[in-house]
XYZ file of C-alpha atoms in Angstrom:
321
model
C -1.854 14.884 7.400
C -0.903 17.938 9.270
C 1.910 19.027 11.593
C 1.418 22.070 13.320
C 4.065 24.007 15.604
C 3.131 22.477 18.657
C 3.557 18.806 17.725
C 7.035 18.958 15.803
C 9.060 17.775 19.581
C 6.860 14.563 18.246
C 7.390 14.694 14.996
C 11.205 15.211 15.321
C 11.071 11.967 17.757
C 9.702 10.395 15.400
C 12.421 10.903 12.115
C 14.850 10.318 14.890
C 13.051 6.548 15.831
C 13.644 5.840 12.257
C 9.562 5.904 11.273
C 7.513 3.545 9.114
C 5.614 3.877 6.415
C 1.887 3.532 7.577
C -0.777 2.189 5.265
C -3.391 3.660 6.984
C -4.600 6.822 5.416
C -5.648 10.228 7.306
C -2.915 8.963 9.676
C -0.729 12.610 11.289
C 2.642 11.852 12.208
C 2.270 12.452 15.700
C -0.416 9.898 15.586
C 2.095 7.508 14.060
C 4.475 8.043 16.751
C 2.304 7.333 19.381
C 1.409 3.739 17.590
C 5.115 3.524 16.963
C 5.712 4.193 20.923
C 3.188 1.829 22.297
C 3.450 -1.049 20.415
C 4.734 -2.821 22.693
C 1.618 -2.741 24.997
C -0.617 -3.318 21.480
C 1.582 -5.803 19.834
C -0.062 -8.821 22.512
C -3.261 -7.957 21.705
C -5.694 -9.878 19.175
C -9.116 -9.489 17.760
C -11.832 -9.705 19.985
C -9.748 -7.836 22.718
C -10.195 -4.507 24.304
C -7.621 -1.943 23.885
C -6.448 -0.653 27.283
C -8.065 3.059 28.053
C -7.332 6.198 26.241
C -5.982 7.534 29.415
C -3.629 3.789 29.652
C -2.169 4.530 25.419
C -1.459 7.806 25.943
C 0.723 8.081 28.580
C 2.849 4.870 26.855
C 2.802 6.796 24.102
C 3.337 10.276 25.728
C 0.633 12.055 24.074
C -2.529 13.976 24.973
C -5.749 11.459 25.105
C -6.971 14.043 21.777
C -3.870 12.328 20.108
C -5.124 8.725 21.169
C -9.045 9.583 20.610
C -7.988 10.747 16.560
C -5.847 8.048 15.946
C -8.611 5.485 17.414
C -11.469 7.198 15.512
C -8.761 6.129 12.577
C -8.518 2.915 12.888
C -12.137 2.751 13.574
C -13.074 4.615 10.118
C -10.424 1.546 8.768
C -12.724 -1.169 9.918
C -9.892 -2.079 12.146
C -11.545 -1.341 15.529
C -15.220 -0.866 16.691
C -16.416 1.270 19.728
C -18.291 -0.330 22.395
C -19.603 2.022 24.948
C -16.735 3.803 26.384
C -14.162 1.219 25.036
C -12.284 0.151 21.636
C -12.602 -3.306 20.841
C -10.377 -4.813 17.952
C -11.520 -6.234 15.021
C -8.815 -6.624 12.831
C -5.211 -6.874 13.315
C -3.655 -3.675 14.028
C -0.790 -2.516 11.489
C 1.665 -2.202 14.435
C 5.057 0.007 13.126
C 8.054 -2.338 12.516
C 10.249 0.068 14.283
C 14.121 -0.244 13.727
C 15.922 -2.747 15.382
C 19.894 -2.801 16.557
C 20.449 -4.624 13.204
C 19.008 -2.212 11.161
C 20.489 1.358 10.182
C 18.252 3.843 10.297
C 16.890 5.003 7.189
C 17.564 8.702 6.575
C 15.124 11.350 5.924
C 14.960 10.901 2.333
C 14.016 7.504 2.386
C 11.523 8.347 5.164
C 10.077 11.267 2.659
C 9.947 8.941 -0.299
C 8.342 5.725 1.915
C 5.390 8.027 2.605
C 4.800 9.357 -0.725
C 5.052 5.912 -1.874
C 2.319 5.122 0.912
C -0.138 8.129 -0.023
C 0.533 7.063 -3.483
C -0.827 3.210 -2.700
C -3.610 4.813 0.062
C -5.400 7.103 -2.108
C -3.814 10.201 0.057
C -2.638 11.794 -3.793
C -4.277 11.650 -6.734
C -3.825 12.204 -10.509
C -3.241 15.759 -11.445
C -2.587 16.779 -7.932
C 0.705 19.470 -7.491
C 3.150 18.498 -4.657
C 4.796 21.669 -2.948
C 8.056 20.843 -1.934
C 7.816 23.940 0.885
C 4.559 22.171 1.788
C 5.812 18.727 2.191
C 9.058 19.981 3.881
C 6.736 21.741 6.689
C 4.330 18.990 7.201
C 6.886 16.020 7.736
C 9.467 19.003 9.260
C 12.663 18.140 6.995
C 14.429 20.672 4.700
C 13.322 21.613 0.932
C 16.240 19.677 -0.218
C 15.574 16.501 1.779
C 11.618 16.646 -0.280
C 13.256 17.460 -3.260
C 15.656 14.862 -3.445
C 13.151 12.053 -2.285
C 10.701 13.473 -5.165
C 13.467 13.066 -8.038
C 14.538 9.514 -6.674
C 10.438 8.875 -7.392
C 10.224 10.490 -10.363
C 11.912 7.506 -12.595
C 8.963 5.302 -11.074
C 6.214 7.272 -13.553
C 3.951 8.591 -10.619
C 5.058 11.935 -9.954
C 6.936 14.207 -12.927
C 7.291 18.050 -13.040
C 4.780 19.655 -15.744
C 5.811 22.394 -18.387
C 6.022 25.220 -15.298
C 8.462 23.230 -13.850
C 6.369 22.159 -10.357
C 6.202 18.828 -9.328
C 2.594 16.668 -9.829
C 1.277 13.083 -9.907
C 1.194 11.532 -13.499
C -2.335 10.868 -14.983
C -2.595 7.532 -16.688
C -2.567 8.136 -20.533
C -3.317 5.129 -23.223
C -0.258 4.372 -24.374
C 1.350 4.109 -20.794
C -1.521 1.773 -20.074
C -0.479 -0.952 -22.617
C 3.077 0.032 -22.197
C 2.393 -1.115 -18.674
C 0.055 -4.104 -19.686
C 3.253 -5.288 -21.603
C 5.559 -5.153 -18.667
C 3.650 -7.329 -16.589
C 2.584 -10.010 -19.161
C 6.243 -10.347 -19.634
C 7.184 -10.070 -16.087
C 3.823 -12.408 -14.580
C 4.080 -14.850 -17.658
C 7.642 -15.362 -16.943
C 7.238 -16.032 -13.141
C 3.892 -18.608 -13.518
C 6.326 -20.209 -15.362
C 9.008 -20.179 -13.634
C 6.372 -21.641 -10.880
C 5.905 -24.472 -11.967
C 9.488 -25.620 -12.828
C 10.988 -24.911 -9.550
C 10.812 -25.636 -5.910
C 8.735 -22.712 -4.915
C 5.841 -24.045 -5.853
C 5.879 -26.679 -3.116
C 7.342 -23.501 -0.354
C 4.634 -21.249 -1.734
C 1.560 -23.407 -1.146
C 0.186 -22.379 2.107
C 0.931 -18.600 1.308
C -1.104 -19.557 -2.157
C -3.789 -21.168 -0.475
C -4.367 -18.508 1.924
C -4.462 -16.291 -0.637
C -7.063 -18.381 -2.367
C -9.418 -18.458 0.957
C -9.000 -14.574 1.115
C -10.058 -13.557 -2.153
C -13.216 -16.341 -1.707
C -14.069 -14.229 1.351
C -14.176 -11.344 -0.240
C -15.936 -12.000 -2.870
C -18.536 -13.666 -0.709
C -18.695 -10.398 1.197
C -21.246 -7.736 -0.342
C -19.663 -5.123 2.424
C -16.158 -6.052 1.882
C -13.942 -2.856 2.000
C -11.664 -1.113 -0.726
C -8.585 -1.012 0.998
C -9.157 -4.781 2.103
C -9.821 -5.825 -1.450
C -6.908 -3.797 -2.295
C -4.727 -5.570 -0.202
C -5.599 -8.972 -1.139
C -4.845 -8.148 -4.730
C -1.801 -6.785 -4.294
C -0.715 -10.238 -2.468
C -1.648 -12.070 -4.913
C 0.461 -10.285 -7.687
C 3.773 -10.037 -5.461
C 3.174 -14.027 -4.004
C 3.641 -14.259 -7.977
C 6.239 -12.177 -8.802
C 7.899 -13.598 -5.476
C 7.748 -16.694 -7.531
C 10.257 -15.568 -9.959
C 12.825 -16.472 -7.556
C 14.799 -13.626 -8.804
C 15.311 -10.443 -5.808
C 16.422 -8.249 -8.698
C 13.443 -8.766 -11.070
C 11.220 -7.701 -8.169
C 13.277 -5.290 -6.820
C 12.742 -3.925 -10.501
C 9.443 -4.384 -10.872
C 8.150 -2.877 -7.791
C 7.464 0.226 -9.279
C 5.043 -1.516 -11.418
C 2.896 -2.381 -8.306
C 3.295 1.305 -7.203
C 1.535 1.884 -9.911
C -1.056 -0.263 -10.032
C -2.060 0.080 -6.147
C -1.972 3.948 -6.661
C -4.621 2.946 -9.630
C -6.890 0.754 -7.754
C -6.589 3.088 -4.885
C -8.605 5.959 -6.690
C -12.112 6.090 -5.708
C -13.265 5.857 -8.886
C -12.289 2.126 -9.388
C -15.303 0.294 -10.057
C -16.015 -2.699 -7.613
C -17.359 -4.953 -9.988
C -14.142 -4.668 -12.228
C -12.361 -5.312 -9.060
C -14.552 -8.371 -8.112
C -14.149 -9.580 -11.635
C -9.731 -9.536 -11.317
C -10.824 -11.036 -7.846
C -12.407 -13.925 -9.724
C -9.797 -13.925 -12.466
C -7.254 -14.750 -9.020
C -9.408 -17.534 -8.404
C -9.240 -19.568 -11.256
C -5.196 -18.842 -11.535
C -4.838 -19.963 -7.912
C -6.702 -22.712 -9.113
C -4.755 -23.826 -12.156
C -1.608 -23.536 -10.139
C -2.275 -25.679 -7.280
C -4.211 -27.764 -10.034
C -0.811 -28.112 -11.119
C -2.061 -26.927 -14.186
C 0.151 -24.443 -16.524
C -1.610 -23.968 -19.474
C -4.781 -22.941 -17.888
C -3.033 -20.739 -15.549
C -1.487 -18.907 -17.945
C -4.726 -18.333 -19.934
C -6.175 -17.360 -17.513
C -3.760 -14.737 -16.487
C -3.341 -13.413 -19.697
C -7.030 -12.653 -19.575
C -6.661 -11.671 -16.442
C -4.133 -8.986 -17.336
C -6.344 -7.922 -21.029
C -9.590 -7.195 -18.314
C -6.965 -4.839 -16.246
C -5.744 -2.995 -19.318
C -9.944 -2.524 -19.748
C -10.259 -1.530 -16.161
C -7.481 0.988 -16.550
C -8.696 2.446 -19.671
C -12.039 3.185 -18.076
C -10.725 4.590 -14.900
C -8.572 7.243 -17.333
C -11.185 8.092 -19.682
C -12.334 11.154 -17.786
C -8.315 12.297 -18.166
C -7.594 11.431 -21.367
């Protein structure tokens, strides 16, 4: 994710738009901006369609047809378009930028800094071990050194990124003890919202999102080709639908982190599928239980559910341990 001299006019209009954090890895920033600038023309647009030409994008987005042609190429390497002939024809829905709205403030550069660590972080863009240059970051996403630095110590309390014994700045490797230190955190945290579940109203308000998450993860499963990142992403719902359950905002605004964590985990290449299919499976029989309006077998099954991650995690850190 590179910015060189002659895109930083972009890249500037872009920090000044207020950005986004994309979840789409190998994404530049001046690619970004040009999805951020023409989402209007994309946002009407729905699978099956053809996205207007090259020539059409860039000049909404006021980029070269290079910029376009990369940041299709992209999306098609993301499953989320296919080429047909000359044209791009969509496949999935596009992750169209949020942009900022009159009601919003604009974040400020740190928070823009910290959003897309946090994004590489959940993308697979850094990995254990790896060092993080604050000159580095500061000339890629064209802020100052102190702007980096002071997104990178707001992370560090989050246990992804920490500075080693020379004092420079790297992502954490997962160690044993952090494992079941984590393990703990969310059997208290998921136990407590299951139950909370199914003695409150949000059962009832949840359903459909439940349901749908239910008919996702049976697709997936029932798909021998099914993608990482798209497995990845129906995981992750189904642990913040539960956590959303809680009905408290400040227990998830607490335990966030946590799912930084364990999407920066699952991320890593080295995750094995069929650990992934089994949580996947796990999912189903909870999402089962629950609209079963069964507790106690929902809350077996996610403490199994949660012993088999603690396994998975252990396995993926053995080489670093």
């Amino acid at each position: 994710m590179r910015v060189n001299i002659n895109t930083r006019p972009h890249a500037k209009k872009f920090w000044q738009q207020g950005g986004f954090p994309c979840i789409l890895g190998g994404v530049t920033l001046l690619q970004q901006s040009a999805l951020m600038r023409s989402r209007n023309l994309l946002g009407a647009l729905r699978p099956g369609q053809f996205l207007p030409a090259e020539r059409e994008l860039a000049a909404a987005a006021d980029v070269g047809r290079s910029v376009i042609r990369g940041l299709c190429r992209t999306l098609e390497a993301q499953g989320l378009i296919a080429s047909e002939g000359r044209r791009w024809r969509i496949r999935r829905a596009l992750p169209l930028p949020r942009g900022v709205t009159t009601k919003d403030p604009p974040l400020s550069k740190r928070e823009l800094v910290k959003n897309h660590l946090i994004t590489e972080l959940g993308s697979g863009g850094l990995w254990p071990g790896q060092q993080l240059s604050e000159l580095s970051l500061s000339r890629r996403l064209d802020v100052s050194t102190v702007t980096v630095r002071e997104a990178l110590l707001e992370l560090q309390p989050l246990g992804v990124i920490t500075k080693n014994e020379r004092r420079q700045w790297e992502v954490i490797a997962m160690t044993k003890s952090k494992i079941g230190h984590l393990r703990e955190f969310r059997e208290l945290v998921e136990i407590f919202a299951l139950r909370k579940l199914f003695t409150s109203k949000l059962r009832e308000v949840l359903r459909e999102a439940l349901e749908g998450n239910l008919r996702k993860t049976g697709k997936v499963l029932a798909d021998p080709h099914a993608r990482r990142r798209t497995m990845l992403e129906v995981d992750m719902e189904f642990h913040r639908l539960l956590l959303q359950a809680s009905g408290n905002p400040l227990l998830q605004e607490r335990s966030n982190f946590i799912y930084i964590i364990i999407e920066f985990q699952l991320s890593n290449p080295r995750f094995n599928i069929s650990r992934a299919k089994l949580g996947m499976r796990q999912h189903q029989a909870i999402l089962k239980a629950i609209l079963a309006d069964d507790l106690p077998d929902a809350e077996r099954h996610l403490r199994a559910h949660l012993q088999a991650a603690d396994e998975s995690f252990i396995a993926l850190a053995k080489p670093l341990l």
